[in-house]
PDB file of C-alpha atoms and ligand atoms in Angstrom:
ATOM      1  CA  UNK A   1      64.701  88.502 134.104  1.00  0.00           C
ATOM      2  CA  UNK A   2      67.892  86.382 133.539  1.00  0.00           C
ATOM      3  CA  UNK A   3      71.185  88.119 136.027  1.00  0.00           C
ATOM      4  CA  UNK A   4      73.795  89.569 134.038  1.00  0.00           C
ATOM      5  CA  UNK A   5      76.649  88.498 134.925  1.00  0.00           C
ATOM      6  CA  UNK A   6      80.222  90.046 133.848  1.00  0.00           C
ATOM      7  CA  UNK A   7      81.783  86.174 134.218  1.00  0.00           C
ATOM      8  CA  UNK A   8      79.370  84.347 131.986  1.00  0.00           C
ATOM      9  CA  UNK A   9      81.724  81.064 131.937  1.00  0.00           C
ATOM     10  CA  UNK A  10      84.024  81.201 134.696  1.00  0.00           C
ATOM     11  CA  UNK A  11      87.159  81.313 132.469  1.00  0.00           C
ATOM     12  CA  UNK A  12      90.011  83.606 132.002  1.00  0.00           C
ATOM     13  CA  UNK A  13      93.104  83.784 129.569  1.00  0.00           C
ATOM     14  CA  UNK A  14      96.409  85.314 131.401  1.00  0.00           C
ATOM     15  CA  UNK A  15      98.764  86.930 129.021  1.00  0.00           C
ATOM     16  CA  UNK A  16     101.649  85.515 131.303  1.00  0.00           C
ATOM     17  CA  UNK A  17     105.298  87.106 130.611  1.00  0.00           C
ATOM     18  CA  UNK A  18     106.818  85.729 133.384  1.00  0.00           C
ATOM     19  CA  UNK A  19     107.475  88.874 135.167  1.00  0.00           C
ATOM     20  CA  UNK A  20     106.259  90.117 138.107  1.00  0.00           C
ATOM     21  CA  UNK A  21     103.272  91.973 136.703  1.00  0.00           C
ATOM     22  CA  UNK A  22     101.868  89.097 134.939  1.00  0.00           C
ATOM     23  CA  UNK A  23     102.865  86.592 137.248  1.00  0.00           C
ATOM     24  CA  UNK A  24     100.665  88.621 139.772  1.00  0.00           C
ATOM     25  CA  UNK A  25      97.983  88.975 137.594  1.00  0.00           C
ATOM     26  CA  UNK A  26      98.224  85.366 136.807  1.00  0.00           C
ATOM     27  CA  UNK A  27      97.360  84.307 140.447  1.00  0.00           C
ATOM     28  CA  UNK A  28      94.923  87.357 140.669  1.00  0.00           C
ATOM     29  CA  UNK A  29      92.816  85.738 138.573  1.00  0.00           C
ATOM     30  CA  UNK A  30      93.048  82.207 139.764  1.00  0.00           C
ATOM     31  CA  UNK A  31      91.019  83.738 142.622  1.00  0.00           C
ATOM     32  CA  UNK A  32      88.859  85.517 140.428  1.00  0.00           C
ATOM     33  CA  UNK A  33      88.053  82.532 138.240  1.00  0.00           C
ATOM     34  CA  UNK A  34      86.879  78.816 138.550  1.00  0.00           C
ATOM     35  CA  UNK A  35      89.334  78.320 135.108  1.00  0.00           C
ATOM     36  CA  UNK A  36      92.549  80.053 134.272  1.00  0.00           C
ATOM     37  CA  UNK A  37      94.648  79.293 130.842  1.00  0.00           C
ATOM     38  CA  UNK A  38      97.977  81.297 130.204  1.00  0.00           C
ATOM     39  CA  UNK A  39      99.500  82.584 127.045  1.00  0.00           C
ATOM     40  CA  UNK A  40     102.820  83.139 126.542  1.00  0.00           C
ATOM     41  CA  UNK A  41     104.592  85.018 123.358  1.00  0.00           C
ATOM     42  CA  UNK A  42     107.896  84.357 121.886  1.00  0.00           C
ATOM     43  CA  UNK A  43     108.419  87.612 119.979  1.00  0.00           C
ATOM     44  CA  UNK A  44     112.304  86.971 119.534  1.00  0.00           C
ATOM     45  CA  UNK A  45     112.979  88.828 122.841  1.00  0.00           C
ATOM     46  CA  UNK A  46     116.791  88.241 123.621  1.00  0.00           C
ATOM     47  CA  UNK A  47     115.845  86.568 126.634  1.00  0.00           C
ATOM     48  CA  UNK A  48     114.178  83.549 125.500  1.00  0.00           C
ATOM     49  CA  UNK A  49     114.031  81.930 128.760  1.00  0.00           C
ATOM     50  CA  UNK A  50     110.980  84.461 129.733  1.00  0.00           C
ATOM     51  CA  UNK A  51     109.125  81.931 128.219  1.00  0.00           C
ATOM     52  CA  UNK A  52     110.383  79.128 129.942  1.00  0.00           C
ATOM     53  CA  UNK A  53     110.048  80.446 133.214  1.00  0.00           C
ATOM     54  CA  UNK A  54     106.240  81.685 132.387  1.00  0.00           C
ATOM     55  CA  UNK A  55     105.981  77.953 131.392  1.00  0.00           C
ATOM     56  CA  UNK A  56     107.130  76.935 135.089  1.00  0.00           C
ATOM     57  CA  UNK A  57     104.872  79.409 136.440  1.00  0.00           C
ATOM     58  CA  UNK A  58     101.945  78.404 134.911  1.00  0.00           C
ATOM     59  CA  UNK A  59     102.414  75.168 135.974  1.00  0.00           C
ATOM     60  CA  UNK A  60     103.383  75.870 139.333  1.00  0.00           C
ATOM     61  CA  UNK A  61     100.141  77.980 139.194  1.00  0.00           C
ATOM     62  CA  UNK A  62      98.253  74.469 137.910  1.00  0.00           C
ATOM     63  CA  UNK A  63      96.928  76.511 135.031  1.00  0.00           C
ATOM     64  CA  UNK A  64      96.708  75.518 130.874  1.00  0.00           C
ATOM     65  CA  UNK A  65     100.059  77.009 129.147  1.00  0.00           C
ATOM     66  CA  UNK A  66     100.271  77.663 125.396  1.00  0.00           C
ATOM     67  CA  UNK A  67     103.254  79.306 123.861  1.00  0.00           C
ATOM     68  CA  UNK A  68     102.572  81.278 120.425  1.00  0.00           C
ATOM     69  CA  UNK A  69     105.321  82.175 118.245  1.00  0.00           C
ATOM     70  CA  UNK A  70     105.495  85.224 116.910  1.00  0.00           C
ATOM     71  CA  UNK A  71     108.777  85.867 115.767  1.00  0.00           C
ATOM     72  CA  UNK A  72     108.001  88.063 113.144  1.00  0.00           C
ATOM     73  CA  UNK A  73     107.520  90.931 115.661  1.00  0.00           C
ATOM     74  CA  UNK A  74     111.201  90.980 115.967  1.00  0.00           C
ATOM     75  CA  UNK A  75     112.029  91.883 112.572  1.00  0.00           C
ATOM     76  CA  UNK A  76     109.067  94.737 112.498  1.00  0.00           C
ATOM     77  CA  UNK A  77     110.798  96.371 115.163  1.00  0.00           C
ATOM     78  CA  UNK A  78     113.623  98.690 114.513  1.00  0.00           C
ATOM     79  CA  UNK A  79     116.235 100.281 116.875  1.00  0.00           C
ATOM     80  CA  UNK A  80     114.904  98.263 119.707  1.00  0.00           C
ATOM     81  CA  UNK A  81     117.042  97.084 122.663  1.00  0.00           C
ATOM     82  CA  UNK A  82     114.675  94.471 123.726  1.00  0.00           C
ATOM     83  CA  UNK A  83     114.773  92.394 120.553  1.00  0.00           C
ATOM     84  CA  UNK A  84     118.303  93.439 118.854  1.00  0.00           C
ATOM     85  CA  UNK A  85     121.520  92.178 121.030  1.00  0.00           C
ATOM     86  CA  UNK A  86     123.462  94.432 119.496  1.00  0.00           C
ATOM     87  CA  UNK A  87     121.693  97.711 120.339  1.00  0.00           C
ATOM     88  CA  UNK A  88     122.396  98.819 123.989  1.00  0.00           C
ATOM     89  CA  UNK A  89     118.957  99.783 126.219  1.00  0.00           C
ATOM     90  CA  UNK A  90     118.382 102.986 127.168  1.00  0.00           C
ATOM     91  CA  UNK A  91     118.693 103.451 130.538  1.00  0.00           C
ATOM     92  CA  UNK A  92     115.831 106.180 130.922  1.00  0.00           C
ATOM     93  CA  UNK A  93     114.023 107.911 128.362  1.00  0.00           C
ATOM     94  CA  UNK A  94     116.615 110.242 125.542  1.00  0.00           C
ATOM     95  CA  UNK A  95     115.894 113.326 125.586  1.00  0.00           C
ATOM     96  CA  UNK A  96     113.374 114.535 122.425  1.00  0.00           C
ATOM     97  CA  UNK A  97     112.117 111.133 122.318  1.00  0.00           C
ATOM     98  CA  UNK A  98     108.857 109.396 123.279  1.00  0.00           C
ATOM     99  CA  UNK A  99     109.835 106.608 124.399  1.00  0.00           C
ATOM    100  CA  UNK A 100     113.259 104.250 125.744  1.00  0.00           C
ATOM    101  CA  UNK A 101     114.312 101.893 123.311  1.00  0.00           C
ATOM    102  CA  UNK A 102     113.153  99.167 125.316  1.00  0.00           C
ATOM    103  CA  UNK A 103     109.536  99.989 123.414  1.00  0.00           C
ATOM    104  CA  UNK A 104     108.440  96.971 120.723  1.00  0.00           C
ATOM    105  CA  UNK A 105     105.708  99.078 118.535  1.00  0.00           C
ATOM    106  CA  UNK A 106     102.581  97.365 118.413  1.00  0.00           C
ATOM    107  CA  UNK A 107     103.364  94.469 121.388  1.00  0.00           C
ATOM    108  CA  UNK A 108     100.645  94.845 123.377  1.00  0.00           C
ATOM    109  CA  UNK A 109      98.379  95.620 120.116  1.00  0.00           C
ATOM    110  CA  UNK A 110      99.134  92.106 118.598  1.00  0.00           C
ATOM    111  CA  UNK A 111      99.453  90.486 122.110  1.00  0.00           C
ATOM    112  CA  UNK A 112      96.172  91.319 122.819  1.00  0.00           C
ATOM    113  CA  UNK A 113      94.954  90.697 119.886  1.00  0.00           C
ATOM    114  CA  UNK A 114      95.975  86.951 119.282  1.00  0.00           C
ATOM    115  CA  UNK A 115      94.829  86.342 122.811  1.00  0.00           C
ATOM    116  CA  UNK A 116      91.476  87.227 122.002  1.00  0.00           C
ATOM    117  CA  UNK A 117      91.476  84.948 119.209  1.00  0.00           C
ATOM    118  CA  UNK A 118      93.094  82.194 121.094  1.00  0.00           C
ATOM    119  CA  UNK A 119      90.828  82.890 123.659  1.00  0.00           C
ATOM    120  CA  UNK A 120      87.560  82.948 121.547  1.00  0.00           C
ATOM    121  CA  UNK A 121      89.009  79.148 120.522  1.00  0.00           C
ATOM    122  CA  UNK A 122      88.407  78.104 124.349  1.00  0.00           C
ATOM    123  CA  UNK A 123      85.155  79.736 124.759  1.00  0.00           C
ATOM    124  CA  UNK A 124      86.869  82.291 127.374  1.00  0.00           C
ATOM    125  CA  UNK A 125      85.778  85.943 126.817  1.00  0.00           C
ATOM    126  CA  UNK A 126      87.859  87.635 129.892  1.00  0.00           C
ATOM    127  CA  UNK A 127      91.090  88.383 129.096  1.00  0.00           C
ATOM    128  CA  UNK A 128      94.099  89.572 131.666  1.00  0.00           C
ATOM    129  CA  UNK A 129      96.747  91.299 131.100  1.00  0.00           C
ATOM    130  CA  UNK A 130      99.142  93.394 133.951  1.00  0.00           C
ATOM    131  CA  UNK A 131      99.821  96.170 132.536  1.00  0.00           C
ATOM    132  CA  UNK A 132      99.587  99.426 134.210  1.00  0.00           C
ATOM    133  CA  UNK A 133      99.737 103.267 133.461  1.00  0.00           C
ATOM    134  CA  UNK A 134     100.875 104.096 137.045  1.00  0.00           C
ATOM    135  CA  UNK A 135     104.787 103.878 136.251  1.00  0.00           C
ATOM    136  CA  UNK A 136     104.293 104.733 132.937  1.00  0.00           C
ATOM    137  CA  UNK A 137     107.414 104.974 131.341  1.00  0.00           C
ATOM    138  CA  UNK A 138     106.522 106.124 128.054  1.00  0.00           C
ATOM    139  CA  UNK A 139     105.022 102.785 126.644  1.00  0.00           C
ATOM    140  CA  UNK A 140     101.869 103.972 124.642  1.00  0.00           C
ATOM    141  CA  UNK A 141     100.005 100.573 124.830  1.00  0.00           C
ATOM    142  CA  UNK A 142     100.036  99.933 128.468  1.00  0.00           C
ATOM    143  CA  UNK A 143      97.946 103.034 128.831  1.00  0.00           C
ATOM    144  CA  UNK A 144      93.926 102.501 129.853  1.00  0.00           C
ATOM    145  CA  UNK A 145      92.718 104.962 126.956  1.00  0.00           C
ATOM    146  CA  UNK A 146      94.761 101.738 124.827  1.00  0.00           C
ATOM    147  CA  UNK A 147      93.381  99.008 126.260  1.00  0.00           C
ATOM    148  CA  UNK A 148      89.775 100.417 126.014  1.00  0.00           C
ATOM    149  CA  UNK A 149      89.907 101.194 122.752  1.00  0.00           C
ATOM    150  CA  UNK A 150      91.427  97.772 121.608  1.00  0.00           C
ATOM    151  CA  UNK A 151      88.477  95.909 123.463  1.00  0.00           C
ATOM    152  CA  UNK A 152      85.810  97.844 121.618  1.00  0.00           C
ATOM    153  CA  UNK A 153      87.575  96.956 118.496  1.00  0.00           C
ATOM    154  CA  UNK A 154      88.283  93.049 119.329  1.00  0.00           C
ATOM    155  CA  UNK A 155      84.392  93.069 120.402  1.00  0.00           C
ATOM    156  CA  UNK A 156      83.916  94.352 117.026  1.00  0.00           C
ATOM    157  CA  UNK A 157      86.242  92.475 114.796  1.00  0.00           C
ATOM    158  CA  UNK A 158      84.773  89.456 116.275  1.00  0.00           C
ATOM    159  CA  UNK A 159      81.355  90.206 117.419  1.00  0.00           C
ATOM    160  CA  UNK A 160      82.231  89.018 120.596  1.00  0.00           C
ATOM    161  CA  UNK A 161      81.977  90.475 124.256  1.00  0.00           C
ATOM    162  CA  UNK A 162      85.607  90.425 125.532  1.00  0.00           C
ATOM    163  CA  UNK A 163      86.135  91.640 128.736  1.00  0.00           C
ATOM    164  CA  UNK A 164      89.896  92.602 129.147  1.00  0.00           C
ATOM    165  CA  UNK A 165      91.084  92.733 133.028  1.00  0.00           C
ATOM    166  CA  UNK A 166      93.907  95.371 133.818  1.00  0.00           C
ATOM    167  CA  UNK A 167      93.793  94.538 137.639  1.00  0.00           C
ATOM    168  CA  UNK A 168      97.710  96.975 137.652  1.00  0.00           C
ATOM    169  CA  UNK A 169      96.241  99.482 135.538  1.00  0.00           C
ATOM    170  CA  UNK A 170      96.243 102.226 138.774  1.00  0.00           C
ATOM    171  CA  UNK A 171      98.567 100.255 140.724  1.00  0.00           C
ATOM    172  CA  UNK A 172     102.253 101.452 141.422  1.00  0.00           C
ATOM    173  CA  UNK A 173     104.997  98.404 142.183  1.00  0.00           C
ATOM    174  CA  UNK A 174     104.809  98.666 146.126  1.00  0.00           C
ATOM    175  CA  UNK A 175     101.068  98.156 145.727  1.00  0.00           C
ATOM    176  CA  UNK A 176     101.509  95.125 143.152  1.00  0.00           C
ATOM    177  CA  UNK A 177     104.148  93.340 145.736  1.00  0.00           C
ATOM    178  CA  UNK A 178     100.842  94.160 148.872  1.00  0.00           C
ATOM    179  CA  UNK A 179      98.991  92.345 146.064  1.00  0.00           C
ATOM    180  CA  UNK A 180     101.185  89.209 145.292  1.00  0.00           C
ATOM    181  CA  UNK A 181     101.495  89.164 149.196  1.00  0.00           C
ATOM    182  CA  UNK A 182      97.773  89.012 150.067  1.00  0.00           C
ATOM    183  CA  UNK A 183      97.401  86.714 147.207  1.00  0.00           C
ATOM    184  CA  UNK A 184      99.793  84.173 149.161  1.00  0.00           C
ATOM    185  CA  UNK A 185     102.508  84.392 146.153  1.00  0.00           C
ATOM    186  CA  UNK A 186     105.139  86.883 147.544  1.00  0.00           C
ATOM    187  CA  UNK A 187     107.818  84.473 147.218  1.00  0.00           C
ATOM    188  CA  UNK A 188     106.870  83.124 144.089  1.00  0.00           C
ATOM    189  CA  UNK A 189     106.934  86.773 142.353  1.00  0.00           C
ATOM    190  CA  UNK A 190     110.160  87.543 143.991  1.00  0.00           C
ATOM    191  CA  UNK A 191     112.020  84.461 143.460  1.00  0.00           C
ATOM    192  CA  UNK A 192     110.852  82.803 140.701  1.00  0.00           C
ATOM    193  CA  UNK A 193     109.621  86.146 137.996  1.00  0.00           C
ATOM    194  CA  UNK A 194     112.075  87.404 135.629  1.00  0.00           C
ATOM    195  CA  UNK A 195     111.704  91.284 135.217  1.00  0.00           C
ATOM    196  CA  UNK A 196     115.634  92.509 134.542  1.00  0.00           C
ATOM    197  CA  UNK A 197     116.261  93.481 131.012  1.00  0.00           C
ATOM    198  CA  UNK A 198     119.370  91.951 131.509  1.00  0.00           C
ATOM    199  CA  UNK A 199     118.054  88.629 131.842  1.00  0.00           C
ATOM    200  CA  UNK A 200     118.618  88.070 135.843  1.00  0.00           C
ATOM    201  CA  UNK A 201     115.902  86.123 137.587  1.00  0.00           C
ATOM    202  CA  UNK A 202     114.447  87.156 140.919  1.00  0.00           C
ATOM    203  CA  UNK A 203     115.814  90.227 142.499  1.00  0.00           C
ATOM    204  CA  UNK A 204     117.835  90.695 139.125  1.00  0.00           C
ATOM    205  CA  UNK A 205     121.179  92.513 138.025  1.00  0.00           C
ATOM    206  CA  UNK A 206     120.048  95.661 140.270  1.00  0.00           C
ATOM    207  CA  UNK A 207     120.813  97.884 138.300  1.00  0.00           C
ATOM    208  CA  UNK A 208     118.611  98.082 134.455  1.00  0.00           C
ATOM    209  CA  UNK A 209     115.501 100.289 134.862  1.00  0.00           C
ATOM    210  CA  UNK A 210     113.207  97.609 135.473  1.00  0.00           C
ATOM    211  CA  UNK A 211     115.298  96.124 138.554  1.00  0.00           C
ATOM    212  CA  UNK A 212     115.333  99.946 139.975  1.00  0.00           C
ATOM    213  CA  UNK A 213     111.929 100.222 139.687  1.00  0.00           C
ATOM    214  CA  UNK A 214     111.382  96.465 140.825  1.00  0.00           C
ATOM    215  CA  UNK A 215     113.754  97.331 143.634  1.00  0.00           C
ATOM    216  CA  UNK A 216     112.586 100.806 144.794  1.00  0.00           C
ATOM    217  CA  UNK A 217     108.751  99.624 144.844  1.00  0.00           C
ATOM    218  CA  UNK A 218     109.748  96.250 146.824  1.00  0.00           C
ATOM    219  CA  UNK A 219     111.500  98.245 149.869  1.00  0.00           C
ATOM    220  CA  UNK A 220     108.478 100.587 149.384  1.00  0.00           C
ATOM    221  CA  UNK A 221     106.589  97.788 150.416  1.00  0.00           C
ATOM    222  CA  UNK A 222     108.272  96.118 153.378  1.00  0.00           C
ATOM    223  CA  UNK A 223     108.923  99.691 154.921  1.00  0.00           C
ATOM    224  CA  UNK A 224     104.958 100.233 155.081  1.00  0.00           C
ATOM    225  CA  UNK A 225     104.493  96.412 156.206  1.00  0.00           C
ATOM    226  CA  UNK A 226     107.099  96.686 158.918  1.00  0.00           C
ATOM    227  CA  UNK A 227     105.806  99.915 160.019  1.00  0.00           C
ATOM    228  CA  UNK A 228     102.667  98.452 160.728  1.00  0.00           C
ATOM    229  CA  UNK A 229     103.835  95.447 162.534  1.00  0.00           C
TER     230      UNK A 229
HETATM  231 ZN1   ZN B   1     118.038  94.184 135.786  1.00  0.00          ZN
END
């Protein structure tokens, strides 16, 4: 009887933001994988140089990059701070709401989605993406229930057998910096990822809820390492 293997073809497509999480996850599965491609999404974020610097990433990483434009995300969304300059983000989540105004409805949904389909182009069923329900903060599509569901339903739409990789999914930040650190691309993730809402590269403005929790999960981090040096 033939082995079953989960990596039939030795290929995997990165959903690559740029950031720290999929930056991570990016050189995760260059271990993982004989063949790595990264996608990249310009969904008329107000930082359009995310893009740019997953570009430099990716190529720093010596990995295939393609950017897909999907603009038309932007104008779906309503009363969100991550796509609409003139709406200020919410620092943490208002009270009686779900979710900060940092949340794009669907992103993950269509992100996912046209990756599969890009993916299914190239003959690559496994499919990466970093994000994680440990720091949760209130973004329904990062959750695991999510990104179960969606690859029953890609398998279905296209009677394929997509395997999507969350390798984040139960990680918190200190644990995703031990990660980028074992992987041999601490620096890389530190100096070269852009996280900060407000569009600061590497440690960032300091101060937006991304850098804190960048920040607080970084020092997290070196405290343990030092501790056992
Ligand atoms: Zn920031």
């Amino acid at each position: 009887m033939a082995e079953i293997s989960t990596k039939p073809n030795n290929k995997a497509l990165v959903v690559l933001s740029g950031g720290q999480d999929s930056t991570t996850c990016l050189f995760w599965a260059k271990k993982e994988f004989k063949e790595v491609y990264a996608i990249s999404f310009n969904y008329g974020q107000k930082h359009q140089k995310e893009t740019s610097i997953a570009q430099s990433i990716a190529e720093k990483a010596g990995v295939s990059f393609k950017l897909m434009d999907i603009y038309f995300i932007s104008q779906l969304a309503t009363n969100c701070s991550l796509t609409d300059s003139n709406i200020k983000m919410d620092q943490e989540k208002p009270d009686g709401s779900t979710f900060p105004n940092t949340f794009v409805p669907g992103r993950n949904l269509f992100f996912l989605s046209i990756a599969a389909v890009y993916a299914r182009s190239l003959g690559i069923r496994d499919i990466v993406t970093g994000v994680s329900q440990t720091d949760f903060s209130g973004y329904p599509d990062c959750r695991d229930s999510f990104i179960k569901s969606l690859n029953v339903s890609l398998n279905l739409a296209m009677d394929e057998q997509f395997v999507l990789h969350t390798p984040l999914m139960w990680k918190d930040k200190a644990e995703t910096w031990e990660m980028a650190d074992k992987l041999g691309v601490f620096d890389i993730v530190r100096n070269e990822t852009l996280t900060c809402y407000n569009g600061v590269i590497g440690d960032g403005c300091g101060h937006c809820p991304s850098c804190t929790l960048r920040r607080k999960g970084l020092e997290l981090y070196l405290e343990h390492k030092n501790q056992k040096h």
